[in-house]
CSV table of C-alpha atoms in Angstrom, one decimal:
chain,number,residue,atom,x,y,z
A,1,UNK,CA,-31.0,-56.8,35.0
A,2,UNK,CA,-27.4,-55.6,35.1
A,3,UNK,CA,-24.7,-58.2,35.1
A,4,UNK,CA,-21.0,-58.1,35.8
A,5,UNK,CA,-18.4,-60.9,35.4
A,6,UNK,CA,-15.2,-60.8,37.3
A,7,UNK,CA,-12.2,-63.2,37.4
A,8,UNK,CA,-11.1,-64.3,40.9
A,9,UNK,CA,-8.6,-66.7,42.5
A,10,UNK,CA,-9.6,-68.7,45.5
A,11,UNK,CA,-7.2,-69.0,48.5
A,12,UNK,CA,-7.7,-72.8,48.5
A,13,UNK,CA,-7.0,-73.1,44.8
A,14,UNK,CA,-4.7,-70.3,43.7
A,15,UNK,CA,-3.8,-71.9,40.4
A,16,UNK,CA,-7.4,-72.3,39.3
A,17,UNK,CA,-9.3,-69.5,37.6
A,18,UNK,CA,-12.9,-69.0,38.8
A,19,UNK,CA,-15.4,-66.7,37.3
A,20,UNK,CA,-17.8,-64.7,39.5
A,21,UNK,CA,-21.0,-63.2,38.1
A,22,UNK,CA,-23.0,-60.7,40.0
A,23,UNK,CA,-26.5,-59.6,38.8
A,24,UNK,CA,-28.9,-57.1,40.3
A,25,UNK,CA,-32.1,-55.4,39.4
A,26,UNK,CA,-32.1,-51.8,40.8
A,27,UNK,CA,-29.0,-51.3,42.9
A,28,UNK,CA,-26.4,-53.6,44.5
A,29,UNK,CA,-27.7,-52.6,47.9
A,30,UNK,CA,-31.2,-53.9,47.1
A,31,UNK,CA,-30.0,-57.4,46.7
A,32,UNK,CA,-28.1,-59.4,44.0
A,33,UNK,CA,-27.6,-62.9,42.6
A,34,UNK,CA,-24.2,-64.4,42.8
A,35,UNK,CA,-22.9,-67.2,40.5
A,36,UNK,CA,-19.5,-69.0,40.8
A,37,UNK,CA,-18.0,-71.4,38.3
A,38,UNK,CA,-14.7,-73.1,37.6
A,39,UNK,CA,-15.6,-74.1,34.0
A,40,UNK,CA,-16.9,-77.5,35.1
A,41,UNK,CA,-19.2,-76.9,38.0
A,42,UNK,CA,-21.4,-74.0,39.0
A,43,UNK,CA,-22.8,-72.6,42.3
A,44,UNK,CA,-25.4,-69.9,42.7
A,45,UNK,CA,-27.1,-68.0,45.5
A,46,UNK,CA,-29.3,-65.0,46.2
A,47,UNK,CA,-28.4,-62.3,48.7
A,48,UNK,CA,-31.4,-60.1,49.8
A,49,UNK,CA,-31.4,-56.6,51.1
A,50,UNK,CA,-31.9,-57.7,54.7
A,51,UNK,CA,-28.8,-59.9,54.7
A,52,UNK,CA,-26.8,-56.9,53.4
A,53,UNK,CA,-28.1,-54.7,56.2
A,54,UNK,CA,-27.4,-57.4,58.7
A,55,UNK,CA,-23.8,-57.7,57.5
A,56,UNK,CA,-23.3,-53.9,57.7
A,57,UNK,CA,-24.6,-53.9,61.3
A,58,UNK,CA,-22.4,-56.8,62.3
A,59,UNK,CA,-19.4,-54.9,61.0
A,60,UNK,CA,-20.6,-51.6,62.5
A,61,UNK,CA,-20.5,-49.8,59.1
A,62,UNK,CA,-22.9,-47.6,57.4
A,63,UNK,CA,-24.9,-49.4,54.7
A,64,UNK,CA,-23.8,-47.1,51.9
A,65,UNK,CA,-20.1,-47.6,52.8
A,66,UNK,CA,-20.6,-51.4,53.1
A,67,UNK,CA,-22.3,-51.6,49.7
A,68,UNK,CA,-19.4,-49.6,48.2
A,69,UNK,CA,-17.0,-52.1,49.6
A,70,UNK,CA,-19.1,-54.9,48.1
A,71,UNK,CA,-19.0,-53.3,44.7
A,72,UNK,CA,-15.2,-52.9,44.8
A,73,UNK,CA,-14.7,-56.6,45.9
A,74,UNK,CA,-17.3,-58.4,43.7
A,75,UNK,CA,-17.9,-56.2,40.7
A,76,UNK,CA,-15.2,-53.6,40.0
A,77,UNK,CA,-12.2,-55.7,41.1
A,78,UNK,CA,-10.6,-52.4,42.2
A,79,UNK,CA,-7.2,-52.4,43.8
A,80,UNK,CA,-4.4,-54.9,43.7
A,81,UNK,CA,-5.1,-58.6,43.5
A,82,UNK,CA,-4.0,-59.2,47.0
A,83,UNK,CA,-6.4,-56.6,48.5
A,84,UNK,CA,-9.3,-59.0,48.6
A,85,UNK,CA,-9.1,-62.7,49.6
A,86,UNK,CA,-11.8,-65.1,48.4
A,87,UNK,CA,-12.6,-68.5,50.1
A,88,UNK,CA,-15.0,-71.2,49.0
A,89,UNK,CA,-15.7,-74.6,50.3
A,90,UNK,CA,-17.1,-77.0,47.8
A,91,UNK,CA,-18.3,-79.4,50.5
A,92,UNK,CA,-20.4,-76.8,52.5
A,93,UNK,CA,-20.9,-74.4,49.5
A,94,UNK,CA,-19.9,-71.5,51.8
A,95,UNK,CA,-18.5,-68.5,50.0
A,96,UNK,CA,-16.7,-65.7,51.9
A,97,UNK,CA,-14.4,-62.8,51.1
A,98,UNK,CA,-12.0,-60.7,53.2
A,99,UNK,CA,-10.2,-57.4,52.8
A,100,UNK,CA,-6.5,-57.1,53.6
A,101,UNK,CA,-5.1,-54.0,55.2
A,102,UNK,CA,-1.4,-54.4,55.7
A,103,UNK,CA,-1.0,-57.0,58.4
A,104,UNK,CA,-4.7,-57.0,59.3
A,105,UNK,CA,-7.7,-58.6,57.5
A,106,UNK,CA,-11.4,-58.4,58.2
A,107,UNK,CA,-14.3,-60.3,56.8
A,108,UNK,CA,-16.6,-58.3,54.4
A,109,UNK,CA,-19.2,-60.9,53.9
A,110,UNK,CA,-20.1,-64.6,53.6
A,111,UNK,CA,-22.9,-66.3,51.6
A,112,UNK,CA,-24.3,-69.8,51.3
A,113,UNK,CA,-24.5,-71.0,47.7
A,114,UNK,CA,-26.2,-74.0,46.1
A,115,UNK,CA,-24.7,-76.3,43.4
A,116,UNK,CA,-26.3,-76.0,40.0
A,117,UNK,CA,-27.7,-79.3,38.6
A,118,UNK,CA,-27.0,-78.3,35.0
A,119,UNK,CA,-23.7,-76.3,35.1
A,120,UNK,CA,-23.4,-76.3,31.3
A,121,UNK,CA,-26.4,-74.0,31.0
A,122,UNK,CA,-24.9,-71.6,33.5
A,123,UNK,CA,-21.6,-71.7,31.7
A,124,UNK,CA,-23.2,-71.2,28.3
A,125,UNK,CA,-25.2,-68.3,29.7
A,126,UNK,CA,-22.0,-66.8,31.2
A,127,UNK,CA,-20.2,-67.2,27.9
A,128,UNK,CA,-23.0,-65.5,26.0
A,129,UNK,CA,-23.0,-62.7,28.5
A,130,UNK,CA,-19.3,-62.2,28.0
A,131,UNK,CA,-19.8,-62.2,24.2
A,132,UNK,CA,-22.6,-59.7,24.5
A,133,UNK,CA,-20.4,-57.5,26.7
A,134,UNK,CA,-17.6,-57.7,24.1
A,135,UNK,CA,-20.0,-56.8,21.3
A,136,UNK,CA,-21.3,-53.8,23.3
A,137,UNK,CA,-17.8,-52.7,24.1
A,138,UNK,CA,-16.8,-53.0,20.5
A,139,UNK,CA,-19.8,-51.0,19.4
A,140,UNK,CA,-19.0,-48.4,22.0
A,141,UNK,CA,-15.4,-48.3,20.7
A,142,UNK,CA,-16.5,-47.9,17.1
A,143,UNK,CA,-18.9,-45.1,18.1
A,144,UNK,CA,-16.1,-43.4,20.1
A,145,UNK,CA,-13.7,-43.8,17.2
A,146,UNK,CA,-16.3,-42.2,14.8
A,147,UNK,CA,-16.8,-39.4,17.4
A,148,UNK,CA,-13.0,-38.9,17.6
A,149,UNK,CA,-12.8,-38.7,13.8
A,150,UNK,CA,-15.6,-36.1,13.8
A,151,UNK,CA,-13.9,-34.1,16.5
A,152,UNK,CA,-10.6,-34.4,14.6
A,153,UNK,CA,-12.2,-33.0,11.5
A,154,UNK,CA,-13.8,-30.2,13.5
A,155,UNK,CA,-10.5,-29.5,15.1
A,156,UNK,CA,-8.8,-29.3,11.7
A,157,UNK,CA,-11.5,-27.0,10.5
A,158,UNK,CA,-11.2,-24.8,13.5
A,159,UNK,CA,-7.4,-24.8,13.1
A,160,UNK,CA,-7.8,-23.8,9.5
A,161,UNK,CA,-10.1,-20.9,10.4
A,162,UNK,CA,-7.8,-19.9,13.2
A,163,UNK,CA,-4.8,-19.8,10.8
A,164,UNK,CA,-6.8,-17.7,8.3
A,165,UNK,CA,-7.8,-15.3,11.1
A,166,UNK,CA,-4.2,-15.0,12.2
A,167,UNK,CA,-3.1,-14.3,8.7
A,168,UNK,CA,-5.9,-11.7,8.3
A,169,UNK,CA,-4.9,-10.1,11.6
A,170,UNK,CA,-1.2,-9.9,10.6
A,171,UNK,CA,-2.1,-8.4,7.2
A,172,UNK,CA,-4.4,-5.9,9.0
A,173,UNK,CA,-1.7,-5.0,11.5
A,174,UNK,CA,0.8,-4.5,8.6
A,175,UNK,CA,-1.6,-2.2,6.7
A,176,UNK,CA,-2.4,-0.2,9.8
A,177,UNK,CA,1.3,0.2,10.6
A,178,UNK,CA,2.0,1.4,7.1
A,179,UNK,CA,-0.8,3.9,7.3
A,180,UNK,CA,0.4,5.0,10.7
A,181,UNK,CA,4.0,5.5,9.4
A,182,UNK,CA,2.6,7.7,6.5
A,183,UNK,CA,0.5,9.8,8.9
A,184,UNK,CA,3.5,10.1,11.3
A,185,UNK,CA,5.8,11.2,8.6
A,186,UNK,CA,3.3,13.8,7.4
A,187,UNK,CA,2.9,15.1,10.9
A,188,UNK,CA,6.7,15.3,11.3
A,189,UNK,CA,7.1,17.2,8.1
A,190,UNK,CA,4.4,19.6,9.1
A,191,UNK,CA,6.0,20.1,12.5
A,192,UNK,CA,9.4,20.8,10.8
A,193,UNK,CA,7.8,23.3,8.4
A,194,UNK,CA,6.0,25.1,11.2
A,195,UNK,CA,9.1,25.1,13.3
A,196,UNK,CA,11.1,26.6,10.4
A,197,UNK,CA,8.4,29.2,9.8
A,198,UNK,CA,8.4,30.0,13.5
A,199,UNK,CA,12.2,30.5,13.4
A,200,UNK,CA,12.0,32.8,10.3
A,201,UNK,CA,9.3,34.9,12.0
A,202,UNK,CA,11.4,35.2,15.2
A,203,UNK,CA,14.4,36.1,13.1
A,204,UNK,CA,12.4,38.7,11.3
A,205,UNK,CA,11.1,40.2,14.5
A,206,UNK,CA,14.6,40.4,15.8
A,207,UNK,CA,15.7,42.2,12.7
A,208,UNK,CA,12.8,44.7,12.9
A,209,UNK,CA,13.6,45.3,16.6
A,210,UNK,CA,17.3,45.8,15.7
A,211,UNK,CA,16.3,48.3,13.0
A,212,UNK,CA,14.1,50.2,15.4
A,213,UNK,CA,16.8,50.4,18.0
A,214,UNK,CA,19.4,51.7,15.6
A,215,UNK,CA,17.7,54.9,14.6
A,216,UNK,CA,16.8,55.5,18.3
A,217,UNK,CA,20.5,55.2,19.2
A,218,UNK,CA,21.5,57.6,16.4
A,219,UNK,CA,18.8,60.1,17.5
A,220,UNK,CA,20.0,59.9,21.1
A,221,UNK,CA,23.5,60.5,19.9
A,222,UNK,CA,22.4,63.5,17.8
A,223,UNK,CA,20.4,64.9,20.7
A,224,UNK,CA,23.4,64.6,23.0
A,225,UNK,CA,25.7,66.3,20.5
A,226,UNK,CA,23.1,69.1,20.0
A,227,UNK,CA,22.8,69.5,23.8
A,228,UNK,CA,26.6,69.6,24.0
A,229,UNK,CA,26.9,72.3,21.3
A,230,UNK,CA,24.1,74.3,22.8
A,231,UNK,CA,25.7,74.3,26.2
A,232,UNK,CA,29.0,75.6,24.6
A,233,UNK,CA,27.2,78.4,22.8
A,234,UNK,CA,25.4,79.4,26.0
A,235,UNK,CA,28.7,79.5,27.8
A,236,UNK,CA,30.0,81.9,25.1
A,237,UNK,CA,26.8,84.0,25.1
A,238,UNK,CA,26.1,84.3,28.9
A,239,UNK,CA,27.9,87.4,30.2
A,240,UNK,CA,29.6,87.1,33.6
A,241,UNK,CA,27.7,88.2,36.5
A,242,UNK,CA,29.6,90.8,38.4
A,243,UNK,CA,27.7,90.1,41.5
A,244,UNK,CA,29.0,86.5,41.6
A,245,UNK,CA,32.7,87.4,41.1
A,246,UNK,CA,34.9,87.6,44.1
A,247,UNK,CA,36.6,90.8,45.1
A,248,UNK,CA,40.1,89.5,44.2
A,249,UNK,CA,38.9,88.6,40.7
A,250,UNK,CA,37.3,92.0,40.3
A,251,UNK,CA,40.5,93.8,41.3
A,252,UNK,CA,42.6,91.6,38.9
A,253,UNK,CA,40.3,92.3,36.0
A,254,UNK,CA,40.3,96.0,36.7
A,255,UNK,CA,44.1,96.1,36.8
A,256,UNK,CA,44.4,94.1,33.5
A,257,UNK,CA,41.8,96.2,31.7
A,258,UNK,CA,43.2,99.5,33.0
A,259,UNK,CA,46.7,98.7,31.8
A,260,UNK,CA,47.2,100.2,28.3
A,261,UNK,CA,50.0,97.9,27.3
A,262,UNK,CA,48.2,94.5,27.7
A,263,UNK,CA,45.6,93.3,25.3
A,264,UNK,CA,42.4,91.7,26.4
A,265,UNK,CA,43.0,88.0,26.7
A,266,UNK,CA,39.4,86.9,27.4
A,267,UNK,CA,38.4,86.4,23.8
A,268,UNK,CA,41.6,84.5,23.1
A,269,UNK,CA,41.0,82.2,26.1
A,270,UNK,CA,37.4,81.5,25.0
A,271,UNK,CA,38.6,80.7,21.5
A,272,UNK,CA,41.3,78.4,22.8
A,273,UNK,CA,38.8,76.6,25.1
A,274,UNK,CA,36.4,76.2,22.2
A,275,UNK,CA,39.1,74.9,20.0
A,276,UNK,CA,40.1,72.4,22.7
A,277,UNK,CA,36.5,71.3,23.1
A,278,UNK,CA,36.1,70.9,19.4
A,279,UNK,CA,39.3,68.9,19.2
A,280,UNK,CA,38.0,66.7,21.9
A,281,UNK,CA,34.5,66.1,20.3
A,282,UNK,CA,35.6,65.7,16.6
A,283,UNK,CA,36.9,62.2,17.0
A,284,UNK,CA,33.8,61.1,18.9
A,285,UNK,CA,31.5,62.5,16.2
A,286,UNK,CA,33.6,60.9,13.5
A,287,UNK,CA,33.5,57.5,15.1
A,288,UNK,CA,29.7,57.8,15.6
A,289,UNK,CA,29.2,58.8,12.0
A,290,UNK,CA,31.3,55.8,10.9
A,291,UNK,CA,29.2,53.4,13.0
A,292,UNK,CA,25.9,54.9,11.7
A,293,UNK,CA,27.1,54.5,8.1
A,294,UNK,CA,28.1,50.8,8.8
A,295,UNK,CA,24.7,50.1,10.3
A,296,UNK,CA,22.9,51.7,7.3
A,297,UNK,CA,24.9,49.6,4.9
A,298,UNK,CA,24.1,46.5,6.9
A,299,UNK,CA,20.4,47.3,6.9
A,300,UNK,CA,20.4,48.0,3.2
A,301,UNK,CA,22.1,44.7,2.5
A,302,UNK,CA,19.6,42.7,4.6
């Protein structure tokens, strides 16, 4: 049987402490035994399940809700002290209790008790029950304390492992970072060397192209000079076509040639024209030769 002892104050005797014990077999709703004492006298009574159901019907409440209210009032002592009001008449041995809601109060239940002939036995039993409850609570506290100490040791162990894991993680990260830096520096050095080699190859290709272009320019200049010289020789070698000359030119040439006192000026004019052409081309050829010589020196030096 489960027992609960609660301390209450009666409305008729607010300065006197009364002890209320409630005991039940299965559940509080299946019936319980109530015992009330002031330390000198004792009263007891039994409340059956039918009486609990009748009280719930009178209050228009569900039985589960009514039983919950009984537990709060008689067993748990939940809520402020002024939430529940207890009344007991020693003459009629009538016990009742009410619940206060602001300015309104309603009766939760009332029971008829009987005075115990030997209250000392009831009080002794009540004291023994209180001592047993204290011993049980103390044993529970000791067990909980031991459990807390075990959990604390486990927690310290877990914390130590966690710190070791954190240290190992940091060491691993540091090692990986150092390796990464080494690999990164090697890759950077390789990229720099490849970039330098690429620049050298591009510079070499540019020099080769420049060397190829220089002879081509000199050949083109030589070809132009050759063509220019050939055209001058052809002009000197090609005889004038009489059929192309105009009549005025023919008459003038005939008069000049037929005159015995005037020398033929045609060869002199051709030589003068050739000398003028040579004078005009010599500086060009000299400048081109100078440029060719400078390019050859540059190529030989590179």
